PDB file of C-alpha atoms and ligand atoms in Angstrom:
ATOM      1  CA  MET A 236      -2.316 -22.744  13.369  1.00 62.00           C
ATOM      2  CA  ILE A 237      -4.286 -20.826  11.429  1.00 68.00           C
ATOM      3  CA  PRO A 238      -6.011 -22.763   9.072  1.00 67.00           C
ATOM      4  CA  LEU A 239      -5.674 -21.885   5.163  1.00 76.00           C
ATOM      5  CA  VAL A 240      -8.414 -23.609   3.670  1.00 67.00           C
ATOM      6  CA  ALA A 241     -11.681 -21.467   3.156  1.00 66.00           C
ATOM      7  CA  GLY A 242     -13.858 -22.431   6.067  1.00 71.00           C
ATOM      8  CA  PRO A 243     -17.461 -22.619   5.879  1.00 80.00           C
ATOM      9  CA  ARG A 244     -17.217 -19.205   5.818  1.00 90.00           C
ATOM     10  CA  PRO A 245     -14.323 -16.105   5.351  1.00 96.00           C
ATOM     11  CA  LEU A 246     -12.566 -15.497   8.331  1.00 97.00           C
ATOM     12  CA  VAL A 247     -12.282 -11.878   9.746  1.00 98.00           C
ATOM     13  CA  MET A 248      -8.824 -10.376   9.731  1.00 98.00           C
ATOM     14  CA  GLY A 249      -9.297  -7.139  12.405  1.00 98.00           C
ATOM     15  CA  VAL A 250      -7.121  -3.785  10.833  1.00 97.00           C
ATOM     16  CA  VAL A 251      -5.212  -2.318  13.242  1.00 96.00           C
ATOM     17  CA  ASN A 252      -2.915   1.137  11.608  1.00 93.00           C
ATOM     18  CA  VAL A 253      -0.329   1.959  13.795  1.00 93.00           C
ATOM     19  CA  THR A 254       0.247   5.274  11.659  1.00 88.00           C
ATOM     20  CA  PRO A 255      -0.535   9.171  11.548  1.00 83.00           C
ATOM     21  CA  ASP A 256      -2.211   9.219   8.154  1.00 70.00           C
ATOM     22  CA  SER A 257      -4.150   6.261   7.211  1.00 63.00           C
ATOM     23  CA  PHE A 258      -7.066   6.986   4.902  1.00 61.00           C
ATOM     24  CA  SER A 259      -9.344   4.591   6.573  1.00 65.00           C
ATOM     25  CA  ASP A 260      -8.196   5.817  10.480  1.00 64.00           C
ATOM     26  CA  GLY A 261      -5.256   7.596  10.077  1.00 60.00           C
ATOM     27  CA  GLY A 262      -3.776   8.610  13.943  1.00 69.00           C
ATOM     28  CA  GLU A 263      -6.705   6.816  15.784  1.00 69.00           C
ATOM     29  CA  TRP A 264      -4.527   4.110  17.191  1.00 71.00           C
ATOM     30  CA  PHE A 265      -1.109   5.712  16.583  1.00 75.00           C
ATOM     31  CA  GLU A 266      -0.068   5.527  20.263  1.00 85.00           C
ATOM     32  CA  PRO A 267       1.192   1.618  20.990  1.00 90.00           C
ATOM     33  CA  GLU A 268      -1.099   1.657  23.483  1.00 91.00           C
ATOM     34  CA  ALA A 269      -4.735   2.986  21.997  1.00 92.00           C
ATOM     35  CA  ALA A 270      -3.420   0.441  19.059  1.00 95.00           C
ATOM     36  CA  VAL A 271      -2.817  -2.538  21.217  1.00 97.00           C
ATOM     37  CA  ALA A 272      -6.533  -1.246  23.390  1.00 96.00           C
ATOM     38  CA  HIS A 273      -7.789  -0.972  19.554  1.00 96.00           C
ATOM     39  CA  GLY A 274      -6.673  -4.744  18.763  1.00 97.00           C
ATOM     40  CA  ARG A 275      -8.554  -6.033  21.955  1.00 98.00           C
ATOM     41  CA  GLU A 276     -11.770  -4.532  20.952  1.00 98.00           C
ATOM     42  CA  LEU A 277     -11.777  -5.768  17.507  1.00 98.00           C
ATOM     43  CA  LEU A 278     -11.231  -9.443  18.698  1.00 98.00           C
ATOM     44  CA  ALA A 279     -13.730  -8.832  21.255  1.00 98.00           C
ATOM     45  CA  ALA A 280     -16.029  -8.463  18.329  1.00 98.00           C
ATOM     46  CA  GLY A 281     -15.253 -11.411  16.881  1.00 97.00           C
ATOM     47  CA  ALA A 282     -12.121 -11.307  14.715  1.00 98.00           C
ATOM     48  CA  ASP A 283     -10.121 -14.335  14.010  1.00 97.00           C
ATOM     49  CA  LEU A 284      -6.980 -12.284  13.025  1.00 97.00           C
ATOM     50  CA  ILE A 285      -5.310  -9.022  13.407  1.00 98.00           C
ATOM     51  CA  ASP A 286      -3.754  -7.771  10.844  1.00 98.00           C
ATOM     52  CA  VAL A 287      -0.896  -4.747  12.090  1.00 98.00           C
ATOM     53  CA  GLY A 288       0.563  -2.165   9.830  1.00 96.00           C
ATOM     54  CA  GLY A 289       2.794   0.283  10.741  1.00 94.00           C
ATOM     55  CA  GLU A 290       2.842   2.268   6.803  1.00 92.00           C
ATOM     56  CA  SER A 291       0.095   3.832   5.108  1.00 87.00           C
ATOM     57  CA  THR A 292      -0.931   2.683   1.705  1.00 81.00           C
ATOM     58  CA  ARG A 293      -3.286   5.683   0.950  1.00 76.00           C
ATOM     59  CA  PRO A 294      -2.587   7.214  -2.969  1.00 71.00           C
ATOM     60  CA  GLY A 295       0.551   9.682  -2.146  1.00 72.00           C
ATOM     61  CA  ALA A 296       2.049   8.393   0.891  1.00 75.00           C
ATOM     62  CA  GLU A 297       5.186   8.963   2.130  1.00 80.00           C
ATOM     63  CA  ARG A 298       7.044   5.976   3.453  1.00 87.00           C
ATOM     64  CA  PRO A 299       8.076   6.080   7.159  1.00 92.00           C
ATOM     65  CA  SER A 300      11.606   5.140   7.785  1.00 95.00           C
ATOM     66  CA  VAL A 301      12.252   1.385   8.985  1.00 97.00           C
ATOM     67  CA  GLU A 302      13.076   2.954  12.543  1.00 96.00           C
ATOM     68  CA  GLU A 303      10.005   4.102  12.977  1.00 94.00           C
ATOM     69  CA  GLU A 304       7.963   1.537  11.448  1.00 96.00           C
ATOM     70  CA  LEU A 305       9.699  -0.825  13.705  1.00 97.00           C
ATOM     71  CA  ARG A 306       8.643   1.209  16.770  1.00 96.00           C
ATOM     72  CA  ARG A 307       5.338   1.220  15.703  1.00 95.00           C
ATOM     73  CA  VAL A 308       4.653  -2.179  14.651  1.00 97.00           C
ATOM     74  CA  VAL A 309       6.735  -4.240  16.890  1.00 98.00           C
ATOM     75  CA  PRO A 310       5.179  -3.337  20.677  1.00 97.00           C
ATOM     76  CA  VAL A 311       1.682  -4.214  19.004  1.00 98.00           C
ATOM     77  CA  VAL A 312       2.589  -6.935  17.650  1.00 98.00           C
ATOM     78  CA  ARG A 313       4.355  -8.629  20.944  1.00 98.00           C
ATOM     79  CA  ALA A 314       1.398  -7.259  23.138  1.00 98.00           C
ATOM     80  CA  LEU A 315      -1.038  -8.816  21.268  1.00 98.00           C
ATOM     81  CA  ALA A 316       0.550 -12.308  20.226  1.00 98.00           C
ATOM     82  CA  ASP A 317       1.534 -12.415  23.933  1.00 98.00           C
ATOM     83  CA  GLU A 318      -2.505 -12.616  24.785  1.00 97.00           C
ATOM     84  CA  GLY A 319      -2.904 -15.123  22.276  1.00 97.00           C
ATOM     85  CA  ALA A 320      -4.208 -13.428  18.969  1.00 97.00           C
ATOM     86  CA  VAL A 321      -3.060 -14.800  15.681  1.00 97.00           C
ATOM     87  CA  ILE A 322      -1.563 -11.618  14.123  1.00 98.00           C
ATOM     88  CA  SER A 323      -0.657 -10.736  10.704  1.00 98.00           C
ATOM     89  CA  ILE A 324       2.045  -7.929  10.067  1.00 98.00           C
ATOM     90  CA  ASP A 325       1.700  -6.313   6.971  1.00 98.00           C
ATOM     91  CA  THR A 326       4.588  -4.559   5.854  1.00 98.00           C
ATOM     92  CA  MET A 327       6.357  -4.318   2.806  1.00 97.00           C
ATOM     93  CA  ARG A 328       9.919  -4.320   4.190  1.00 98.00           C
ATOM     94  CA  ALA A 329      11.497  -7.542   5.290  1.00 98.00           C
ATOM     95  CA  SER A 330      13.607  -6.364   8.249  1.00 98.00           C
ATOM     96  CA  VAL A 331      10.088  -5.126   9.584  1.00 98.00           C
ATOM     97  CA  ALA A 332       8.585  -8.499   9.218  1.00 98.00           C
ATOM     98  CA  ALA A 333      11.124 -10.523  10.580  1.00 98.00           C
ATOM     99  CA  ALA A 334      11.346  -8.154  13.745  1.00 98.00           C
ATOM    100  CA  ALA A 335       7.036  -8.941  13.528  1.00 98.00           C
ATOM    101  CA  VAL A 336       7.711 -12.327  13.394  1.00 98.00           C
ATOM    102  CA  ASP A 337       9.829 -12.510  16.580  1.00 98.00           C
ATOM    103  CA  ALA A 338       7.651 -10.712  18.226  1.00 98.00           C
ATOM    104  CA  GLY A 339       4.911 -13.437  17.584  1.00 98.00           C
ATOM    105  CA  ALA A 340       3.485 -12.516  14.125  1.00 98.00           C
ATOM    106  CA  ALA A 341       2.032 -15.661  12.663  1.00 97.00           C
ATOM    107  CA  ILE A 342       1.330 -14.587   8.964  1.00 98.00           C
ATOM    108  CA  ILE A 343       3.287 -12.167   6.659  1.00 98.00           C
ATOM    109  CA  ASN A 344       0.939  -9.376   4.790  1.00 98.00           C
ATOM    110  CA  ASP A 345       2.803  -7.467   2.012  1.00 98.00           C
ATOM    111  CA  VAL A 346       0.901  -5.472   0.028  1.00 97.00           C
ATOM    112  CA  SER A 347       3.756  -5.491  -2.660  1.00 97.00           C
ATOM    113  CA  ALA A 348       3.818  -9.561  -2.814  1.00 98.00           C
ATOM    114  CA  GLY A 349       7.436  -9.587  -2.288  1.00 98.00           C
ATOM    115  CA  LEU A 350       8.291  -6.691  -4.845  1.00 97.00           C
ATOM    116  CA  ALA A 351       9.231  -3.971  -3.067  1.00 96.00           C
ATOM    117  CA  ASP A 352      11.893  -5.410  -0.788  1.00 97.00           C
ATOM    118  CA  GLY A 353      13.801  -7.946  -2.568  1.00 97.00           C
ATOM    119  CA  GLU A 354      14.671  -9.797   0.500  1.00 98.00           C
ATOM    120  CA  MET A 355      10.891 -10.422   1.491  1.00 98.00           C
ATOM    121  CA  ALA A 356      10.549 -14.020  -0.220  1.00 98.00           C
ATOM    122  CA  ALA A 357      14.001 -15.432   1.506  1.00 98.00           C
ATOM    123  CA  LEU A 358      12.428 -14.259   4.907  1.00 98.00           C
ATOM    124  CA  ALA A 359       8.804 -15.734   4.269  1.00 98.00           C
ATOM    125  CA  ALA A 360      10.251 -18.834   2.759  1.00 98.00           C
ATOM    126  CA  GLN A 361      12.496 -19.237   5.771  1.00 98.00           C
ATOM    127  CA  ALA A 362       9.572 -18.138   8.411  1.00 98.00           C
ATOM    128  CA  GLY A 363       7.751 -20.905   6.940  1.00 97.00           C
ATOM    129  CA  ILE A 364       4.179 -19.181   7.845  1.00 97.00           C
ATOM    130  CA  PRO A 365       1.588 -18.112   5.230  1.00 97.00           C
ATOM    131  CA  PHE A 366       2.461 -14.850   3.220  1.00 98.00           C
ATOM    132  CA  ILE A 367      -0.396 -12.715   1.646  1.00 98.00           C
ATOM    133  CA  ALA A 368       0.717 -11.460  -1.424  1.00 98.00           C
ATOM    134  CA  MET A 369      -1.473  -8.837  -2.627  1.00 98.00           C
ATOM    135  CA  HIS A 370      -1.445  -7.730  -6.330  1.00 98.00           C
ATOM    136  CA  TRP A 371       0.548  -4.460  -6.476  1.00 96.00           C
ATOM    137  CA  ARG A 372       2.331  -2.520  -9.367  1.00 94.00           C
ATOM    138  CA  GLY A 373       4.057   0.288  -7.401  1.00 87.00           C
ATOM    139  CA  HIS A 374       4.532   2.633  -4.406  1.00 87.00           C
ATOM    140  CA  SER A 375       1.367   5.066  -3.334  1.00 78.00           C
ATOM    141  CA  THR A 376       3.552   7.947  -4.584  1.00 78.00           C
ATOM    142  CA  ASP A 377       2.126   6.961  -8.055  1.00 79.00           C
ATOM    143  CA  MET A 378       0.171   3.976  -8.172  1.00 76.00           C
ATOM    144  CA  GLN A 379      -2.807   5.635  -9.943  1.00 79.00           C
ATOM    145  CA  SER A 380      -1.044   6.266 -12.524  1.00 85.00           C
ATOM    146  CA  ARG A 381      -0.266   2.366 -12.951  1.00 89.00           C
ATOM    147  CA  ALA A 382      -4.458   2.185 -12.995  1.00 92.00           C
ATOM    148  CA  VAL A 383      -4.263   0.820 -16.591  1.00 91.00           C
ATOM    149  CA  TYR A 384      -5.378  -2.651 -17.609  1.00 96.00           C
ATOM    150  CA  ASP A 385      -6.533  -4.561 -20.931  1.00 94.00           C
ATOM    151  CA  ASP A 386      -9.011  -6.692 -19.075  1.00 97.00           C
ATOM    152  CA  VAL A 387      -8.971  -5.974 -15.142  1.00 98.00           C
ATOM    153  CA  VAL A 388      -9.472  -9.463 -14.237  1.00 98.00           C
ATOM    154  CA  VAL A 389      -7.474 -11.133 -16.776  1.00 98.00           C
ATOM    155  CA  ASP A 390      -3.976  -9.098 -15.911  1.00 98.00           C
ATOM    156  CA  VAL A 391      -4.431  -8.834 -12.275  1.00 98.00           C
ATOM    157  CA  CYS A 392      -5.290 -12.948 -12.481  1.00 98.00           C
ATOM    158  CA  ARG A 393      -2.074 -13.360 -14.374  1.00 98.00           C
ATOM    159  CA  GLU A 394       0.277 -10.934 -12.781  1.00 98.00           C
ATOM    160  CA  LEU A 395      -0.660 -12.715  -9.273  1.00 98.00           C
ATOM    161  CA  GLN A 396      -0.061 -16.003 -10.832  1.00 98.00           C
ATOM    162  CA  GLU A 397       3.437 -14.879 -12.056  1.00 98.00           C
ATOM    163  CA  ARG A 398       3.705 -13.824  -8.212  1.00 98.00           C
ATOM    164  CA  VAL A 399       2.728 -17.571  -7.409  1.00 98.00           C
ATOM    165  CA  GLU A 400       5.457 -18.606  -9.368  1.00 98.00           C
ATOM    166  CA  ALA A 401       8.792 -15.957  -8.211  1.00 98.00           C
ATOM    167  CA  LEU A 402       7.487 -16.796  -4.494  1.00 98.00           C
ATOM    168  CA  GLN A 403       7.483 -20.215  -5.336  1.00 98.00           C
ATOM    169  CA  ASP A 404      10.966 -20.051  -7.065  1.00 98.00           C
ATOM    170  CA  SER A 405      11.999 -18.248  -3.843  1.00 97.00           C
ATOM    171  CA  GLY A 406      11.153 -21.411  -1.523  1.00 98.00           C
ATOM    172  CA  ILE A 407       7.555 -20.195  -0.594  1.00 98.00           C
ATOM    173  CA  ASP A 408       6.002 -23.530   0.244  1.00 97.00           C
ATOM    174  CA  PRO A 409       2.809 -22.906  -2.029  1.00 97.00           C
ATOM    175  CA  VAL A 410       0.470 -24.039   0.499  1.00 96.00           C
ATOM    176  CA  ASN A 411       1.698 -20.999   2.289  1.00 97.00           C
ATOM    177  CA  ILE A 412       0.578 -18.201  -0.190  1.00 98.00           C
ATOM    178  CA  VAL A 413      -2.452 -16.711  -0.246  1.00 98.00           C
ATOM    179  CA  LEU A 414      -3.942 -14.391  -3.069  1.00 98.00           C
ATOM    180  CA  ASP A 415      -5.104 -10.885  -3.045  1.00 98.00           C
ATOM    181  CA  PRO A 416      -6.747  -8.740  -5.924  1.00 98.00           C
ATOM    182  CA  GLY A 417      -5.833  -5.461  -4.283  1.00 98.00           C
ATOM    183  CA  PHE A 418      -8.604  -3.335  -4.320  1.00 97.00           C
ATOM    184  CA  GLY A 419      -7.946   0.523  -4.686  1.00 94.00           C
ATOM    185  CA  PHE A 420      -3.964  -0.269  -5.312  1.00 94.00           C
ATOM    186  CA  ALA A 421      -3.548   0.776  -8.686  1.00 94.00           C
ATOM    187  CA  LYS A 422      -7.098   0.323  -9.434  1.00 95.00           C
ATOM    188  CA  THR A 423      -9.782   2.809 -10.560  1.00 94.00           C
ATOM    189  CA  ALA A 424     -13.435   2.652  -9.103  1.00 94.00           C
ATOM    190  CA  GLU A 425     -14.706   0.485 -12.387  1.00 96.00           C
ATOM    191  CA  HIS A 426     -11.596  -1.598 -11.625  1.00 97.00           C
ATOM    192  CA  ASN A 427     -12.266  -2.899  -7.876  1.00 98.00           C
ATOM    193  CA  TRP A 428     -15.853  -3.627  -9.143  1.00 98.00           C
ATOM    194  CA  ALA A 429     -14.957  -5.514 -12.583  1.00 98.00           C
ATOM    195  CA  LEU A 430     -12.757  -7.466  -9.952  1.00 98.00           C
ATOM    196  CA  LEU A 431     -15.550  -7.838  -7.479  1.00 98.00           C
ATOM    197  CA  ARG A 432     -17.637  -9.307  -9.836  1.00 98.00           C
ATOM    198  CA  SER A 433     -15.438 -11.802 -11.212  1.00 98.00           C
ATOM    199  CA  LEU A 434     -13.887 -12.638  -7.667  1.00 98.00           C
ATOM    200  CA  ASP A 435     -14.255 -16.082  -7.922  1.00 97.00           C
ATOM    201  CA  GLU A 436     -12.015 -15.945 -10.961  1.00 98.00           C
ATOM    202  CA  VAL A 437      -9.548 -15.006  -8.388  1.00 98.00           C
ATOM    203  CA  VAL A 438     -10.546 -18.135  -6.184  1.00 97.00           C
ATOM    204  CA  ALA A 439     -10.014 -20.319  -9.378  1.00 98.00           C
ATOM    205  CA  LEU A 440      -6.314 -19.887  -9.015  1.00 98.00           C
ATOM    206  CA  GLY A 441      -6.369 -22.240  -6.283  1.00 97.00           C
ATOM    207  CA  HIS A 442      -4.889 -20.151  -3.577  1.00 97.00           C
ATOM    208  CA  PRO A 443      -7.140 -19.021  -0.088  1.00 97.00           C
ATOM    209  CA  VAL A 444      -7.984 -15.279  -1.202  1.00 98.00           C
ATOM    210  CA  LEU A 445      -8.058 -12.459   0.862  1.00 98.00           C
ATOM    211  CA  VAL A 446     -10.577  -9.547   0.249  1.00 98.00           C
ATOM    212  CA  GLY A 447      -9.572  -6.057   1.445  1.00 98.00           C
ATOM    213  CA  THR A 448     -12.590  -3.541   0.332  1.00 98.00           C
ATOM    214  CA  SER A 449     -13.044  -2.028   3.917  1.00 97.00           C
ATOM    215  CA  ARG A 450     -13.974   1.504   3.613  1.00 96.00           C
ATOM    216  CA  LYS A 451     -12.226   2.025   0.202  1.00 96.00           C
ATOM    217  CA  THR A 452     -13.314   5.036  -1.784  1.00 94.00           C
ATOM    218  CA  PHE A 453     -14.808   3.317  -4.806  1.00 95.00           C
ATOM    219  CA  LEU A 454     -17.537   2.146  -1.652  1.00 97.00           C
ATOM    220  CA  GLY A 455     -17.959   5.780  -0.359  1.00 96.00           C
ATOM    221  CA  ARG A 456     -18.335   7.230  -3.956  1.00 94.00           C
ATOM    222  CA  LEU A 457     -21.931   5.169  -4.288  1.00 92.00           C
ATOM    223  CA  GLY A 458     -25.240   6.768  -4.122  1.00 89.00           C
ATOM    224  CA  ARG A 459     -22.628  10.052  -4.455  1.00 91.00           C
ATOM    225  CA  PRO A 460     -23.616  12.552  -7.747  1.00 90.00           C
ATOM    226  CA  ALA A 461     -20.690  12.850 -10.327  1.00 86.00           C
ATOM    227  CA  GLY A 462     -17.924  14.870  -8.956  1.00 87.00           C
ATOM    228  CA  ALA A 463     -19.048  15.230  -5.358  1.00 93.00           C
ATOM    229  CA  ASP A 464     -16.833  14.313  -2.756  1.00 93.00           C
ATOM    230  CA  PRO A 465     -16.897  10.628  -1.257  1.00 94.00           C
ATOM    231  CA  LYS A 466     -18.579   9.792   1.621  1.00 94.00           C
ATOM    232  CA  PRO A 467     -16.065   9.933   4.761  1.00 93.00           C
ATOM    233  CA  PRO A 468     -14.321   6.481   5.392  1.00 92.00           C
ATOM    234  CA  THR A 469     -16.381   5.727   8.895  1.00 92.00           C
ATOM    235  CA  GLU A 470     -19.533   5.795   6.776  1.00 93.00           C
ATOM    236  CA  ARG A 471     -18.560   2.966   4.647  1.00 96.00           C
ATOM    237  CA  ASP A 472     -19.213   0.217   6.574  1.00 96.00           C
ATOM    238  CA  LEU A 473     -22.188  -0.578   5.348  1.00 96.00           C
ATOM    239  CA  SER A 474     -21.226  -1.095   1.759  1.00 97.00           C
ATOM    240  CA  THR A 475     -18.284  -2.776   3.165  1.00 98.00           C
ATOM    241  CA  ALA A 476     -20.591  -5.497   4.979  1.00 98.00           C
ATOM    242  CA  VAL A 477     -22.070  -5.832   2.123  1.00 98.00           C
ATOM    243  CA  THR A 478     -19.111  -6.677  -0.360  1.00 98.00           C
ATOM    244  CA  SER A 479     -18.221  -9.214   2.683  1.00 97.00           C
ATOM    245  CA  PHE A 480     -21.313 -11.187   2.347  1.00 98.00           C
ATOM    246  CA  HIS A 481     -20.539 -11.417  -1.663  1.00 98.00           C
ATOM    247  CA  ALA A 482     -16.571 -12.687  -0.712  1.00 98.00           C
ATOM    248  CA  ALA A 483     -18.227 -15.211   1.287  1.00 97.00           C
ATOM    249  CA  ARG A 484     -20.148 -16.417  -1.465  1.00 96.00           C
ATOM    250  CA  CYS A 485     -17.656 -16.356  -3.727  1.00 97.00           C
ATOM    251  CA  GLY A 486     -15.523 -18.729  -1.575  1.00 96.00           C
ATOM    252  CA  ALA A 487     -12.856 -16.306  -0.089  1.00 97.00           C
ATOM    253  CA  TRP A 488     -10.827 -17.460   2.974  1.00 97.00           C
ATOM    254  CA  ALA A 489     -10.723 -14.124   4.628  1.00 98.00           C
ATOM    255  CA  VAL A 490     -12.235 -10.560   4.672  1.00 98.00           C
ATOM    256  CA  ARG A 491      -9.956  -7.363   6.254  1.00 98.00           C
ATOM    257  CA  VAL A 492     -11.959  -5.020   7.837  1.00 98.00           C
ATOM    258  CA  HIS A 493     -12.138  -2.221  10.395  1.00 97.00           C
ATOM    259  CA  ASP A 494     -15.947  -3.281  11.453  1.00 97.00           C
ATOM    260  CA  VAL A 495     -15.523  -6.406  12.853  1.00 98.00           C
ATOM    261  CA  ALA A 496     -19.135  -6.405  14.443  1.00 97.00           C
ATOM    262  CA  ALA A 497     -21.098  -5.522  11.023  1.00 97.00           C
ATOM    263  CA  THR A 498     -19.009  -7.994   9.031  1.00 97.00           C
ATOM    264  CA  ILE A 499     -20.001 -10.858  11.378  1.00 97.00           C
ATOM    265  CA  GLU A 500     -23.500  -9.678  11.105  1.00 97.00           C
ATOM    266  CA  ALA A 501     -23.054  -9.684   7.330  1.00 97.00           C
ATOM    267  CA  LEU A 502     -21.532 -13.206   7.055  1.00 97.00           C
ATOM    268  CA  ASP A 503     -24.313 -15.307   9.698  1.00 95.00           C
ATOM    269  CA  VAL A 504     -26.586 -14.354   6.801  1.00 96.00           C
ATOM    270  CA  ALA A 505     -24.415 -15.694   3.902  1.00 95.00           C
ATOM    271  CA  ASP A 506     -24.152 -18.526   6.508  1.00 93.00           C
ATOM    272  CA  ALA A 507     -27.713 -18.581   6.930  1.00 93.00           C
ATOM    273  CA  LEU A 508     -28.621 -18.157   3.369  1.00 93.00           C
ATOM    274  CA  LYS A 509     -26.818 -20.949   3.005  1.00 88.00           C
ATOM    275  CA  GLY A 510     -28.787 -23.506   4.664  1.00 80.00           C
ATOM    276  CA  PRO A 511     -28.046 -26.455   7.754  1.00 77.00           C
ATOM    277  CA  ASP A 512     -26.933 -28.710   5.299  1.00 72.00           C
ATOM    278  CA  ALA A 513     -24.062 -26.602   3.366  1.00 69.00           C
ATOM    279  CA  GLU A 514     -20.887 -28.317   2.426  1.00 57.00           C
ATOM    280  CA  GLU A 515     -17.561 -26.367   3.299  1.00 53.00           C
ATOM    281  CA  HIS A 516     -15.809 -24.538   0.632  1.00 48.00           C
ATOM    282  CA  ALA A 517     -13.054 -26.765  -1.084  1.00 39.00           C
TER     283      ALA A 517
HETATM  284  N1  LIG B 714      -5.318  -2.890   2.207  1.00 94.72           N
HETATM  285  C1  LIG B 714      -4.809  -1.619   2.977  1.00 94.72           C
HETATM  286  C2  LIG B 714      -3.549  -2.219   3.256  1.00 94.72           C
HETATM  287  N2  LIG B 714      -3.317  -3.368   3.261  1.00 94.72           N
HETATM  288  N3  LIG B 714      -3.640  -5.707   2.926  1.00 94.72           N
HETATM  289  C3  LIG B 714      -3.867  -6.364   1.984  1.00 94.72           C
HETATM  290  N4  LIG B 714      -3.720  -7.883   1.891  1.00 94.72           N
HETATM  291  N5  LIG B 714      -5.292  -6.005   1.396  1.00 94.72           N
HETATM  292  C4  LIG B 714      -5.663  -4.574   1.443  1.00 94.72           C
HETATM  293  O1  LIG B 714      -6.380  -4.158   0.599  1.00 94.72           O
HETATM  294  C5  LIG B 714      -5.005  -3.774   2.424  1.00 94.72           C
HETATM  295  C6  LIG B 714      -3.654  -4.274   2.920  1.00 94.72           C
HETATM  296  C7  LIG B 714      -5.067   0.025   2.762  1.00 94.72           C
HETATM  297  O2  LIG B 714      -6.091  -0.198   3.758  1.00 94.72           O
HETATM  298  P1  LIG B 714      -6.375   0.424   4.750  1.00 94.72           P
HETATM  299  O3  LIG B 714      -5.220   2.108   5.056  1.00 94.72           O
HETATM  300  O4  LIG B 714      -7.495   0.320   5.788  1.00 94.72           O
HETATM  301  O5  LIG B 714      -5.961  -0.157   5.956  1.00 94.72           O
END
């Protein structure tokens, strides 16, 4: 069983994208054997959980068919779960979540928080396992046009709270609901920074919080002149580790990252700074 209370430090969720086109690592682990081998590497580096996804959510991405998504993720989930890994299935489709749970997934990670597929909440309620509900305003094809907020922190917290209520109404046990502010999803760089600055307000909603900043474009823009291309995704791991440090200080339950080793170093620093007598987060 995966602990759903924030521990002394955030859990580390390693990312395995079985996609040809993810912005962060597209194509690298597209074949199931390569994806499984990568999952094993992340576990060896210290990951507590592995997030397996078969649909790229980068801005503008087209969706794969259900059959294709199943073909990508199910063998990878099964192989890693059979080896004892705790697997979350990153999908917006109830049918994919159901197949992944049958194959051994222990957590459902739905970036749409149940909004993309009307069957998802009932499936998650029936599965009775943790459900990660991310802040989402629409599919990747046009999400950036929805990056309009009065106050991004207030609006995201309110919309997450509305999802919690709807998910509970669908039968999901509130103790199984994990929240995620959805960095990079219908957000400008400034929205992402504002949410990171106020992460404690998301934590104060009273659910475990997952933070997914890893390799996102707003980090790649740091230190670049206005109008220049951002740094390539694989050069964003140091900034990601620093945001993981910040997430730890704010009481996040878990961080979703590509570079597990760098993240663990950052979390070790956060831990050491707390001192030997630090209490666990409530
Ligand atoms: N980001 C991506 C995919 N899945 N899931 C959650 N819960 N939170 C995220 O921020 C998130 C996610 C996109 O990033 P990737 O292409 O590196 O997987």
